[in-house]
Amino acid sequence: SAMAAVRTVEIDPEGTFKYILVRLQRRGGGEQRDIVRGTGAAEFHNHIFEKVNPEMEKLGYECKCLGGGKIEHNSKDKKIRVFGLSTGYGKADHSVTVEILKKEYTDYEITWSDDKK
């Protein structure tokens, strides 16, 4: 399916940056899945959504932002920490984000918390 062609995770390889959890759904319901997008290039969480949304609409998906937070990605130590929240979208369910990240970064230690920093 076209949905399988959409990468589940696209995050910066290093650093601490904002991320959002996005639910994709086929127009008219049916198939859906959650994806994680994060980048240091985004000053605000909605900048990430504004990039993802048109890309997914072209593929025939509706996007809904389920919330956001921050990701601290340390590729040298193979560690990812998910924390914080988005002022605009609210806090993503970091436990869901971690499960998604674990499928992509199988040899990483991945943790989350409700800490702001």
PDB file of C-alpha atoms in Angstrom:
ATOM      1  CA  SER A   1       0.000   0.000   0.000  1.00  0.00           C
ATOM      2  CA  ALA A   2       1.036   3.622  -0.410  1.00  0.00           C
ATOM      3  CA  MET A   3       0.933   3.947   3.358  1.00  0.00           C
ATOM      4  CA  ALA A   4       3.736   1.417   3.673  1.00  0.00           C
ATOM      5  CA  ALA A   5       5.869   3.718   1.500  1.00  0.00           C
ATOM      6  CA  VAL A   6       5.608   6.478   4.102  1.00  0.00           C
ATOM      7  CA  ARG A   7       8.556   6.359   6.480  1.00  0.00           C
ATOM      8  CA  THR A   8       7.370   5.842  10.036  1.00  0.00           C
ATOM      9  CA  VAL A   9      10.196   7.867  11.540  1.00  0.00           C
ATOM     10  CA  GLU A  10      12.041  10.886  10.211  1.00  0.00           C
ATOM     11  CA  ILE A  11      14.135  12.584  12.890  1.00  0.00           C
ATOM     12  CA  ASP A  12      17.475  14.375  12.957  1.00  0.00           C
ATOM     13  CA  PRO A  13      20.453  12.040  13.467  1.00  0.00           C
ATOM     14  CA  GLU A  14      21.800  14.087  16.368  1.00  0.00           C
ATOM     15  CA  GLY A  15      20.851  16.741  18.912  1.00  0.00           C
ATOM     16  CA  THR A  16      17.794  17.911  20.822  1.00  0.00           C
ATOM     17  CA  PHE A  17      14.850  19.046  18.747  1.00  0.00           C
ATOM     18  CA  LYS A  18      11.074  19.343  18.580  1.00  0.00           C
ATOM     19  CA  TYR A  19       8.966  16.448  17.359  1.00  0.00           C
ATOM     20  CA  ILE A  20       5.333  15.707  16.597  1.00  0.00           C
ATOM     21  CA  LEU A  21       3.291  12.526  16.555  1.00  0.00           C
ATOM     22  CA  VAL A  22       1.020  12.471  13.502  1.00  0.00           C
ATOM     23  CA  ARG A  23      -1.877  10.164  12.667  1.00  0.00           C
ATOM     24  CA  LEU A  24      -2.317   9.414   8.986  1.00  0.00           C
ATOM     25  CA  GLN A  25      -5.671   8.254   7.746  1.00  0.00           C
ATOM     26  CA  ARG A  26      -6.921   7.300   4.317  1.00  0.00           C
ATOM     27  CA  ARG A  27      -9.520   9.792   3.116  1.00  0.00           C
ATOM     28  CA  GLY A  28     -12.914   8.398   3.977  1.00  0.00           C
ATOM     29  CA  GLY A  29     -11.592   6.388   6.915  1.00  0.00           C
ATOM     30  CA  GLY A  30     -10.097   2.927   6.883  1.00  0.00           C
ATOM     31  CA  GLU A  31      -6.373   2.439   7.085  1.00  0.00           C
ATOM     32  CA  GLN A  32      -4.464   4.558   9.599  1.00  0.00           C
ATOM     33  CA  ARG A  33      -1.066   4.693  11.253  1.00  0.00           C
ATOM     34  CA  ASP A  34       1.039   6.986  13.414  1.00  0.00           C
ATOM     35  CA  ILE A  35       4.312   8.539  12.324  1.00  0.00           C
ATOM     36  CA  VAL A  36       7.017  10.527  14.123  1.00  0.00           C
ATOM     37  CA  ARG A  37       8.641  13.629  12.652  1.00  0.00           C
ATOM     38  CA  GLY A  38      11.277  15.759  14.349  1.00  0.00           C
ATOM     39  CA  THR A  39      13.892  18.284  13.348  1.00  0.00           C
ATOM     40  CA  GLY A  40      16.048  21.021  14.779  1.00  0.00           C
ATOM     41  CA  ALA A  41      15.189  23.111  11.723  1.00  0.00           C
ATOM     42  CA  ALA A  42      11.720  23.747  13.169  1.00  0.00           C
ATOM     43  CA  GLU A  43      11.449  26.672  15.537  1.00  0.00           C
ATOM     44  CA  PHE A  44       7.886  25.651  16.436  1.00  0.00           C
ATOM     45  CA  HIS A  45       6.022  22.343  16.327  1.00  0.00           C
ATOM     46  CA  ASN A  46       3.563  23.617  13.713  1.00  0.00           C
ATOM     47  CA  HIS A  47       6.476  24.171  11.297  1.00  0.00           C
ATOM     48  CA  ILE A  48       6.966  20.392  11.241  1.00  0.00           C
ATOM     49  CA  PHE A  49       3.256  19.779  10.683  1.00  0.00           C
ATOM     50  CA  GLU A  50       3.104  22.391   7.914  1.00  0.00           C
ATOM     51  CA  LYS A  51       5.797  20.443   6.058  1.00  0.00           C
ATOM     52  CA  VAL A  52       4.353  16.945   6.632  1.00  0.00           C
ATOM     53  CA  ASN A  53       0.707  17.754   5.945  1.00  0.00           C
ATOM     54  CA  PRO A  54       0.968  18.747   2.242  1.00  0.00           C
ATOM     55  CA  GLU A  55       3.326  15.802   1.539  1.00  0.00           C
ATOM     56  CA  MET A  56       0.786  13.365   2.994  1.00  0.00           C
ATOM     57  CA  GLU A  57      -2.203  15.035   1.334  1.00  0.00           C
ATOM     58  CA  LYS A  58      -0.526  14.435  -2.038  1.00  0.00           C
ATOM     59  CA  LEU A  59      -0.472  10.731  -1.162  1.00  0.00           C
ATOM     60  CA  GLY A  60      -4.169  10.807  -0.269  1.00  0.00           C
ATOM     61  CA  TYR A  61      -3.918  10.943   3.518  1.00  0.00           C
ATOM     62  CA  GLU A  62      -5.466  13.185   6.080  1.00  0.00           C
ATOM     63  CA  CYS A  63      -3.117  14.162   8.895  1.00  0.00           C
ATOM     64  CA  LYS A  64      -3.930  14.880  12.474  1.00  0.00           C
ATOM     65  CA  CYS A  65      -1.296  16.046  14.922  1.00  0.00           C
ATOM     66  CA  LEU A  66      -1.655  14.025  18.139  1.00  0.00           C
ATOM     67  CA  GLY A  67       0.726  16.243  20.079  1.00  0.00           C
ATOM     68  CA  GLY A  68       4.391  17.018  20.363  1.00  0.00           C
ATOM     69  CA  GLY A  69       7.432  17.210  22.545  1.00  0.00           C
ATOM     70  CA  LYS A  70      11.174  17.022  22.228  1.00  0.00           C
ATOM     71  CA  ILE A  71      13.608  14.321  21.276  1.00  0.00           C
ATOM     72  CA  GLU A  72      17.194  14.139  22.456  1.00  0.00           C
ATOM     73  CA  HIS A  73      19.064  11.931  19.989  1.00  0.00           C
ATOM     74  CA  ASN A  74      22.549  10.752  20.877  1.00  0.00           C
ATOM     75  CA  SER A  75      23.674   8.539  17.997  1.00  0.00           C
ATOM     76  CA  LYS A  76      27.147   7.912  19.480  1.00  0.00           C
ATOM     77  CA  ASP A  77      25.734   6.350  22.663  1.00  0.00           C
ATOM     78  CA  LYS A  78      22.678   4.991  20.802  1.00  0.00           C
ATOM     79  CA  LYS A  79      20.264   6.716  23.140  1.00  0.00           C
ATOM     80  CA  ILE A  80      17.041   8.574  22.518  1.00  0.00           C
ATOM     81  CA  ARG A  81      15.091  10.476  25.156  1.00  0.00           C
ATOM     82  CA  VAL A  82      11.567  11.703  24.522  1.00  0.00           C
ATOM     83  CA  PHE A  83      10.204  14.458  26.767  1.00  0.00           C
ATOM     84  CA  GLY A  84       8.483  17.822  26.969  1.00  0.00           C
ATOM     85  CA  LEU A  85       5.383  19.040  25.177  1.00  0.00           C
ATOM     86  CA  SER A  86       4.094  21.287  22.431  1.00  0.00           C
ATOM     87  CA  THR A  87       2.414  24.530  23.461  1.00  0.00           C
ATOM     88  CA  GLY A  88       0.211  24.492  20.365  1.00  0.00           C
ATOM     89  CA  TYR A  89      -0.614  20.774  20.051  1.00  0.00           C
ATOM     90  CA  GLY A  90      -0.277  19.612  23.628  1.00  0.00           C
ATOM     91  CA  LYS A  91       1.825  16.673  24.813  1.00  0.00           C
ATOM     92  CA  ALA A  92       2.087  13.678  22.553  1.00  0.00           C
ATOM     93  CA  ASP A  93       1.707  10.263  24.158  1.00  0.00           C
ATOM     94  CA  HIS A  94       5.450   9.695  24.509  1.00  0.00           C
ATOM     95  CA  SER A  95       4.942   5.993  25.250  1.00  0.00           C
ATOM     96  CA  VAL A  96       3.427   5.610  21.751  1.00  0.00           C
ATOM     97  CA  THR A  97       6.311   7.606  20.247  1.00  0.00           C
ATOM     98  CA  VAL A  98       8.835   5.349  22.009  1.00  0.00           C
ATOM     99  CA  GLU A  99       7.174   2.197  20.657  1.00  0.00           C
ATOM    100  CA  ILE A 100       7.396   3.630  17.126  1.00  0.00           C
ATOM    101  CA  LEU A 101      11.036   4.659  17.603  1.00  0.00           C
ATOM    102  CA  LYS A 102      11.963   1.209  18.972  1.00  0.00           C
ATOM    103  CA  LYS A 103      10.887  -0.404  15.686  1.00  0.00           C
ATOM    104  CA  GLU A 104      13.244   1.892  13.769  1.00  0.00           C
ATOM    105  CA  TYR A 105      16.158   2.098  16.236  1.00  0.00           C
ATOM    106  CA  THR A 106      16.237  -1.516  17.378  1.00  0.00           C
ATOM    107  CA  ASP A 107      19.673  -1.349  19.045  1.00  0.00           C
ATOM    108  CA  TYR A 108      19.003   1.892  20.959  1.00  0.00           C
ATOM    109  CA  GLU A 109      18.107   2.590  24.548  1.00  0.00           C
ATOM    110  CA  ILE A 110      14.943   4.686  24.271  1.00  0.00           C
ATOM    111  CA  THR A 111      13.259   6.343  27.236  1.00  0.00           C
ATOM    112  CA  TRP A 112      10.600   8.969  27.850  1.00  0.00           C
ATOM    113  CA  SER A 113       9.463  11.198  30.684  1.00  0.00           C
ATOM    114  CA  ASP A 114       7.105  14.067  31.372  1.00  0.00           C
ATOM    115  CA  ASP A 115      10.052  16.322  32.212  1.00  0.00           C
ATOM    116  CA  LYS A 116      10.015  19.699  30.524  1.00  0.00           C
ATOM    117  CA  LYS A 117      13.813  19.747  30.034  1.00  0.00           C
TER     118      LYS A 117
END
